[in-house]
Coordinates of C-alpha atoms and ligand atoms in Angstrom, one line a residue:
M781 CA 141.6 77.7 222.2
K782 CA 142.8 75.5 219.3
T783 CA 144.5 72.3 219.3
I784 CA 147.1 71.8 216.6
L785 CA 148.5 68.3 215.7
V786 CA 152.2 69.0 214.7
T787 CA 154.0 66.0 213.0
G788 CA 158.0 66.4 213.5
G789 CA 157.2 68.9 216.3
L790 CA 160.4 68.2 218.0
G791 CA 162.7 68.8 214.9
Y792 CA 164.4 72.2 214.3
I793 CA 161.7 74.0 212.4
G794 CA 158.9 72.2 214.4
S795 CA 160.2 72.9 217.8
H796 CA 160.4 76.8 217.2
T797 CA 156.7 76.6 215.6
V798 CA 155.5 74.6 218.7
V799 CA 156.8 77.6 220.9
E800 CA 155.2 80.2 218.8
L801 CA 152.0 78.2 218.5
I802 CA 152.0 78.3 222.6
N803 CA 152.9 82.0 222.7
A804 CA 149.9 82.5 220.5
G805 CA 147.6 80.6 222.5
Y806 CA 147.3 77.3 220.8
T807 CA 147.5 73.7 222.4
S808 CA 150.1 71.5 220.6
V809 CA 150.1 67.8 220.4
I810 CA 153.2 66.6 218.9
V811 CA 154.0 63.5 217.0
D812 CA 157.4 62.6 216.2
N813 CA 159.3 59.3 215.8
L814 CA 162.5 61.0 217.1
S815 CA 164.4 59.7 213.9
N816 CA 166.2 63.1 213.8
S817 CA 165.5 64.8 217.2
S818 CA 165.9 64.5 220.7
I819 CA 163.3 64.0 223.5
K820 CA 165.3 66.8 225.3
V821 CA 163.7 69.3 223.1
L822 CA 160.2 68.8 225.2
D823 CA 162.1 69.8 228.4
R824 CA 163.4 72.9 226.5
I825 CA 160.1 74.0 225.2
E826 CA 158.6 73.8 228.5
Q827 CA 161.6 75.9 230.1
I828 CA 160.9 78.7 227.3
T829 CA 157.1 79.0 227.4
G830 CA 156.2 77.2 231.0
I831 CA 153.9 74.8 229.0
R832 CA 154.9 71.1 228.5
P833 CA 153.2 70.1 225.0
I834 CA 151.6 66.7 224.7
F835 CA 153.9 64.4 222.9
Y836 CA 153.6 60.9 221.2
Q837 CA 156.7 59.1 220.1
C838 CA 155.0 57.9 217.0
D839 CA 155.7 57.2 213.3
I840 CA 153.0 59.0 210.9
Q841 CA 153.0 55.8 209.0
D842 CA 151.8 53.9 212.1
K843 CA 148.1 53.9 211.3
Q844 CA 146.8 52.4 214.6
A845 CA 148.7 55.0 216.8
L846 CA 147.7 57.7 214.9
T847 CA 144.1 56.8 215.0
D848 CA 144.3 56.5 218.6
I849 CA 145.9 59.9 219.1
L850 CA 143.2 61.5 216.7
Y851 CA 140.4 59.7 218.8
K852 CA 141.8 60.8 222.0
H853 CA 142.2 64.7 221.1
Q854 CA 140.0 66.9 219.4
I855 CA 142.3 68.4 216.7
D856 CA 141.4 71.5 214.8
G857 CA 144.5 71.6 212.4
V858 CA 147.7 70.1 211.5
I859 CA 151.1 71.2 210.7
H860 CA 153.0 68.7 208.9
F861 CA 156.8 68.7 209.3
A862 CA 157.7 65.1 209.6
A863 CA 160.2 64.3 206.9
L864 CA 163.5 63.1 206.0
K865 CA 165.5 66.2 204.6
A866 CA 169.0 65.3 203.5
V867 CA 169.1 66.1 199.8
G868 CA 172.3 63.8 199.4
E869 CA 171.0 61.0 201.4
S870 CA 167.7 61.0 199.2
V871 CA 169.9 60.6 196.1
Q872 CA 171.5 57.4 197.8
N873 CA 168.0 56.2 199.3
P874 CA 165.3 57.4 197.2
L875 CA 162.9 54.5 198.1
E876 CA 163.6 55.6 202.0
Y877 CA 162.5 59.2 201.1
Y878 CA 159.6 58.2 199.0
Q879 CA 158.2 55.8 201.7
N880 CA 158.6 58.2 204.7
N881 CA 157.9 61.4 203.1
V882 CA 155.2 60.7 200.4
S883 CA 153.7 57.4 201.8
G884 CA 154.0 58.8 205.1
S885 CA 152.1 61.9 204.2
I886 CA 149.4 60.1 202.2
E887 CA 148.7 57.7 205.5
L888 CA 148.6 60.8 207.8
F889 CA 146.2 62.8 205.3
R890 CA 144.0 59.7 205.0
Q891 CA 143.7 59.6 209.1
L892 CA 143.0 63.1 209.1
K893 CA 140.2 62.9 206.2
N894 CA 138.5 60.0 208.4
H895 CA 138.7 62.1 211.4
N896 CA 137.3 65.0 209.6
I897 CA 140.1 67.2 210.1
K898 CA 140.5 69.7 207.2
T899 CA 143.0 72.2 207.8
I900 CA 146.5 71.3 206.9
V901 CA 149.9 73.4 206.7
F902 CA 152.6 71.6 204.9
S903 CA 156.3 72.2 205.0
S904 CA 157.4 72.3 201.4
S905 CA 160.7 73.8 200.0
A906 CA 162.2 76.3 197.4
T907 CA 163.8 73.0 196.4
V908 CA 160.7 72.5 194.3
Y909 CA 161.8 75.2 191.9
G910 CA 165.0 73.4 191.0
D911 CA 167.4 75.8 189.2
P912 CA 165.0 78.9 188.5
H913 CA 165.4 80.7 185.0
K914 CA 165.5 83.8 187.1
V915 CA 165.6 85.4 190.4
P916 CA 163.7 86.2 192.8
I917 CA 161.5 83.2 192.5
K918 CA 157.6 83.8 192.4
E919 CA 155.2 80.9 193.4
D920 CA 154.1 80.3 190.0
F921 CA 157.5 79.5 188.5
P922 CA 158.1 76.2 186.8
L923 CA 158.4 73.4 189.3
K924 CA 161.3 71.0 188.3
P925 CA 163.0 69.4 191.3
T926 CA 166.5 68.0 190.8
N927 CA 166.7 65.3 193.5
P928 CA 164.2 62.7 195.1
Y929 CA 164.0 65.0 198.2
G930 CA 162.6 67.6 196.2
W931 CA 160.4 65.4 194.2
S932 CA 158.9 64.1 197.3
K933 CA 158.0 67.6 198.4
L934 CA 156.4 68.3 195.0
M935 CA 154.6 64.9 195.0
I936 CA 153.0 65.9 198.4
E937 CA 152.0 69.3 197.3
Q938 CA 150.3 67.6 194.5
V939 CA 148.4 65.2 196.5
L940 CA 147.3 68.3 198.8
R941 CA 146.2 70.2 195.8
D942 CA 144.2 67.1 194.6
L943 CA 142.8 66.5 197.9
Y944 CA 141.5 70.2 197.9
T945 CA 139.8 69.8 194.4
S946 CA 138.0 66.5 195.6
D947 CA 136.8 68.5 198.6
N948 CA 137.1 72.2 198.9
Q949 CA 136.1 72.1 202.6
F950 CA 139.8 71.4 203.1
K951 CA 141.9 74.5 204.0
V952 CA 145.5 73.9 202.8
G953 CA 148.6 76.1 203.3
I954 CA 151.7 75.0 201.3
L955 CA 154.7 76.8 202.7
R956 CA 157.9 76.9 200.6
Y957 CA 160.9 77.5 202.9
F958 CA 163.8 79.0 201.6
N959 CA 166.9 78.6 204.0
P960 CA 166.0 78.4 207.6
I961 CA 168.9 79.3 210.1
G962 CA 169.2 80.8 213.5
A963 CA 167.8 79.7 216.7
H964 CA 165.4 80.8 219.8
S965 CA 166.8 83.8 221.3
S966 CA 167.0 81.8 224.7
G967 CA 169.6 79.5 223.1
L968 CA 167.7 76.6 224.5
I969 CA 166.4 75.2 221.1
G970 CA 168.3 75.3 217.7
E971 CA 169.6 73.3 214.8
D972 CA 171.3 70.1 215.8
P973 CA 172.6 68.3 212.8
Q974 CA 173.8 64.6 213.2
G975 CA 177.2 63.9 212.0
I976 CA 179.1 66.4 209.6
P977 CA 176.3 69.1 208.7
N978 CA 175.5 69.4 205.2
N979 CA 174.2 72.9 205.4
L980 CA 176.3 76.1 205.5
M981 CA 175.2 77.5 208.8
P982 CA 175.6 74.7 211.1
Y983 CA 179.0 74.1 209.6
I984 CA 180.1 77.6 210.2
A985 CA 179.0 77.3 213.7
Q986 CA 180.9 74.2 214.5
V987 CA 184.0 75.7 212.9
A988 CA 183.5 78.8 215.1
V989 CA 183.3 76.7 218.2
G990 CA 186.3 74.8 217.2
R991 CA 184.7 71.3 216.3
R992 CA 185.8 71.8 212.7
E993 CA 189.0 73.2 211.4
Y994 CA 187.4 75.0 208.4
L995 CA 184.8 75.7 206.1
S996 CA 185.0 74.3 202.5
V997 CA 183.3 76.8 200.3
F998 CA 181.6 75.0 197.5
G999 CA 182.6 77.1 194.3
N1000 CA 184.0 80.6 193.7
D1001 CA 183.4 80.9 190.1
Y1002 CA 179.5 81.6 190.0
A1003 CA 178.3 84.4 188.3
T1004 CA 177.5 86.5 191.7
H1005 CA 179.2 89.4 193.3
D1006 CA 182.1 87.5 195.0
G1007 CA 181.6 84.1 193.0
T1008 CA 180.0 82.1 195.6
G1009 CA 176.4 80.9 196.0
I1010 CA 173.7 83.1 197.0
R1011 CA 170.8 81.9 199.0
D1012 CA 167.7 83.5 201.0
Y1013 CA 168.5 82.8 204.8
I1014 CA 165.4 83.3 206.9
H1015 CA 165.5 83.3 210.7
V1016 CA 163.8 80.0 212.0
V1017 CA 161.5 82.3 214.6
D1018 CA 160.2 84.2 211.5
L1019 CA 159.5 81.0 209.8
A1020 CA 157.7 79.7 212.7
L1021 CA 155.4 82.9 213.0
G1022 CA 154.5 82.3 209.2
H1023 CA 153.0 79.1 210.3
V1024 CA 150.9 80.7 213.0
R1025 CA 149.9 83.5 210.4
T1026 CA 149.0 80.8 207.9
L1027 CA 146.6 79.0 210.6
E1028 CA 144.8 82.4 211.3
Y1029 CA 144.7 83.0 207.8
L1030 CA 143.0 79.5 206.9
S1031 CA 140.6 79.8 209.8
N1032 CA 139.2 83.0 208.0
A1033 CA 136.7 80.7 205.8
S1034 CA 135.7 83.6 203.4
R1035 CA 139.1 83.4 201.6
D1036 CA 140.6 80.9 199.0
N1037 CA 141.5 78.0 201.3
L1038 CA 144.4 76.7 199.0
L1039 CA 147.2 78.9 199.7
T1040 CA 150.8 78.2 198.2
V1041 CA 153.4 80.7 199.4
N1042 CA 157.1 81.3 199.3
L1043 CA 158.5 81.9 202.9
G1044 CA 161.9 83.8 202.8
T1045 CA 163.2 87.3 203.2
G1046 CA 163.7 88.3 199.7
R1047 CA 167.2 89.0 200.1
G1048 CA 170.2 86.8 199.0
Y1049 CA 173.5 86.5 200.9
S1050 CA 176.7 84.9 199.4
V1051 CA 178.7 82.3 201.4
L1052 CA 181.3 84.9 202.0
D1053 CA 178.7 87.5 203.2
V1054 CA 177.4 84.6 205.8
V1055 CA 181.2 84.0 206.8
Q1056 CA 181.7 87.7 207.4
A1057 CA 178.4 88.2 209.1
F1058 CA 179.1 85.3 211.5
E1059 CA 182.6 86.5 212.3
K1060 CA 181.1 89.9 213.2
A1061 CA 178.5 88.1 215.5
S1062 CA 180.7 85.8 217.1
G1063 CA 184.1 87.5 217.3
K1064 CA 185.7 84.4 215.9
K1065 CA 187.6 84.0 212.7
I1066 CA 185.9 81.5 210.4
D1067 CA 188.9 79.5 208.2
Y1068 CA 187.7 78.4 204.8
K1069 CA 189.1 77.0 201.8
F1070 CA 187.6 77.2 198.0
M1071 CA 186.6 73.9 197.0
P1072 CA 185.0 72.6 193.4
R1073 CA 181.4 73.5 193.1
R1074 CA 179.0 71.1 195.1
S1075 CA 177.0 68.7 192.4
G1076 CA 173.6 69.9 192.1
D1077 CA 174.1 73.5 193.6
I1078 CA 172.8 76.6 191.8
A1079 CA 174.1 80.0 191.8
A1080 CA 171.5 82.0 193.2
C1081 CA 168.1 81.3 194.9
Y1082 CA 165.9 83.9 196.6
A1083 CA 162.4 84.5 197.2
D1084 CA 159.7 87.1 195.8
T1085 CA 158.0 87.6 199.0
N1086 CA 155.1 89.8 197.8
L1087 CA 152.6 86.9 198.0
A1088 CA 153.1 86.2 201.5
Q1089 CA 153.0 90.0 202.5
Q1090 CA 149.7 90.4 200.5
L1091 CA 148.0 87.2 201.7
L1092 CA 149.3 86.5 205.1
G1093 CA 150.5 90.1 206.2
W1094 CA 153.5 88.3 207.2
R1095 CA 157.1 89.5 206.6
A1096 CA 160.5 88.2 208.1
R1097 CA 161.6 90.7 210.7
F1098 CA 165.1 89.5 211.4
G1099 CA 168.0 90.1 209.4
I1100 CA 171.5 88.3 208.9
E1101 CA 172.9 90.0 211.9
E1102 CA 170.3 88.4 214.3
M1103 CA 170.3 85.2 212.5
C1104 CA 174.1 84.9 213.1
R1105 CA 173.7 86.1 216.7
D1106 CA 171.2 83.6 217.7
T1107 CA 173.0 80.8 215.9
W1108 CA 176.1 81.4 217.8
N1109 CA 174.3 82.0 221.1
W1110 CA 172.7 78.3 220.6
Q1111 CA 176.1 77.1 219.6
T1112 CA 177.9 78.3 222.4
K1113 CA 175.4 77.1 224.9
N1114 CA 175.1 73.7 223.4
S1115 CA 178.5 73.0 221.8
N1116 CA 177.2 69.4 221.1
G1117 CA 173.8 70.0 220.4
Y1118 CA 171.3 68.3 222.7
T1119 CA 174.0 65.6 223.4
N1120 CA 175.8 66.4 226.6
Ligands
LIG170 P1 164.2 68.1 211.3 O1 164.7 66.7 210.6 O2 164.8 68.8 212.5 O3 162.6 67.8 211.7 C1 161.8 66.9 211.0 C2 161.2 65.8 212.3 O4 160.4 64.8 211.7 C3 162.4 65.3 213.1 O5 162.2 65.4 214.2 C4 162.1 63.7 212.8 O6 162.5 62.9 214.1 C5 160.6 63.8 212.4 N1 160.2 62.4 211.6 C6 160.7 62.3 210.5 N2 160.0 61.3 209.8 C7 159.0 61.0 210.7 C8 157.9 60.1 210.6 N3 158.1 59.1 209.7 N4 157.1 59.9 211.5 C9 157.2 60.8 212.7 N5 158.2 61.7 212.8 C10 159.1 61.9 211.7 O7 163.9 69.0 209.9 P2 163.5 70.5 209.9 O8 164.6 71.2 209.4 O9 162.9 71.0 211.0 O10 162.4 70.4 208.8 C11 161.1 70.4 209.2 C12 160.3 70.3 207.6 O11 160.6 71.4 206.9 C13 160.6 68.9 206.9 O12 159.5 68.6 206.1 C14 161.6 69.7 205.9 O13 161.8 68.6 204.7 C15 161.2 70.9 205.5 N6 162.2 71.8 205.3 C16 163.3 72.1 205.8 C17 164.1 73.1 205.3 C18 165.6 73.1 206.0 O14 166.4 73.8 205.5 N7 165.7 72.8 207.4 C19 164.0 73.7 204.2 C20 162.9 73.6 203.4 C21 161.9 72.7 204.0
LIG171 C1 173.9 77.1 201.0 C2 175.2 77.6 200.3 C3 176.3 75.8 199.3 C4 177.9 73.9 202.9 C5 169.6 72.9 201.4 C6 168.7 72.0 200.5 C7 167.4 72.6 200.4 C8 166.7 73.1 201.8 C9 167.7 74.0 202.5 C10 165.1 71.7 202.7 C11 175.3 76.8 199.0 C12 177.3 76.6 200.2 C13 177.1 74.8 202.1 C14 179.2 73.8 203.2 C15 179.2 75.6 201.2 N1 166.3 72.1 202.6 N2 177.9 75.6 201.2 N3 179.7 74.9 202.4 O1 172.0 73.7 199.3 O2 170.7 75.9 199.6 O3 169.6 74.1 200.5 O4 168.9 73.1 202.5 O5 164.4 71.7 201.9 O6 166.3 71.7 199.9 O7 169.2 71.7 199.2 O8 171.5 75.1 201.6 O9 173.0 75.4 203.5 O10 173.7 73.3 202.1 O11 174.1 75.6 201.1 O12 180.0 76.4 200.6 O13 179.8 73.2 203.7 O14 176.5 77.3 201.0 O15 177.2 75.5 198.0 O16 175.9 78.0 198.0 P1 171.1 74.9 200.1 P2 173.1 74.8 202.2

């Protein structure tokens, strides 16, 4: 049985990945500073899996605490989720984003190197492509982020590429996620944004449950089938399974051990397509109003998923119906997220 250090493991994607790691027979050691998550997630993971993961409330920048953890546990690999992730906030507070995401990652990687831990899976984002010249987006497209959050992800990717070049005993998986939505089918864990949601799906879910009056649809004049923005939404459980597959791939030493892949479904849905699918799944009417475009948004973004299929033998199984169904199940069971 292998032991995986999961940074940010109580967050949205991290918690779903810990569940799938446990299902696959791994032991998880979670490090999270709880800056954007709740300690209740630990109970929920235990309720789902029957196993309580080892947890440390710790910042990845805390050298001493991290060293103590790495001495205490025999860690075989790391999945590194811990990061700040709000695009608009990163424009307002770039230093905080570069400090937490970039400096934090460098500190973490230094500790891993010191402890001879050489398998690293990293949460990157489709945001590193910026506004792509065409869709679907392939991994070798130009990388040109448009905000500090995106730059922080690209900088960490580069640090990892250089680390691998310096010592190819490292095994590195860089995973570029498209738009994760949905929740575990139990409804016990899901996305719990603080304050007003920035992202489409949690906003729609809060309208459906009556916490918000209507959805503002940002732009209806894009060159898309209905004028609204198109994205590649992926079920968070599919995404979690992509991490487990990546660990399996990297543990096979005979192959190329610096991997950069898109994790998406390869299908694009517009804002209005998602509204419609959510209405169907929930039986609720989602009121919306058209508003001007949101600054920095692009018309369409969806993945070419061939590389993930070829290399990892992984593809997303869930469709938009299941993504909406599971979001609704989570939202109705936890109308205020993890807060009572
Ligand atoms: P999240 O905020 O729910 O999870 C991140 C977790 O990291 C939180 O629990 C937070 O408390 C923790 N954290 C942040 N900084 C930390 C630090 N310095 N030390 C320790 N813990 C820290 O976000 P998420 O949606 O689960 O995203 C996980 C990862 O995936 C992030 O790296 C994010 O950038 C990336 N990503 C997310 C999306 C998305 O749309 N959700 C898309 C692409 C990439
Ligand atoms: C989706 C579509 C909006 C909210 C962001 C980050 C990206 C990645 C995923 C981390 C767009 C429209 C949204 C609303 C709307 N995160 N929309 N009304 O912008 O594709 O990606 O999250 O890496 O970096 O930028 O996702 O969910 O915000 O927007 O009309 O209230 O929904 O304009 O077309 P986005 P999103």
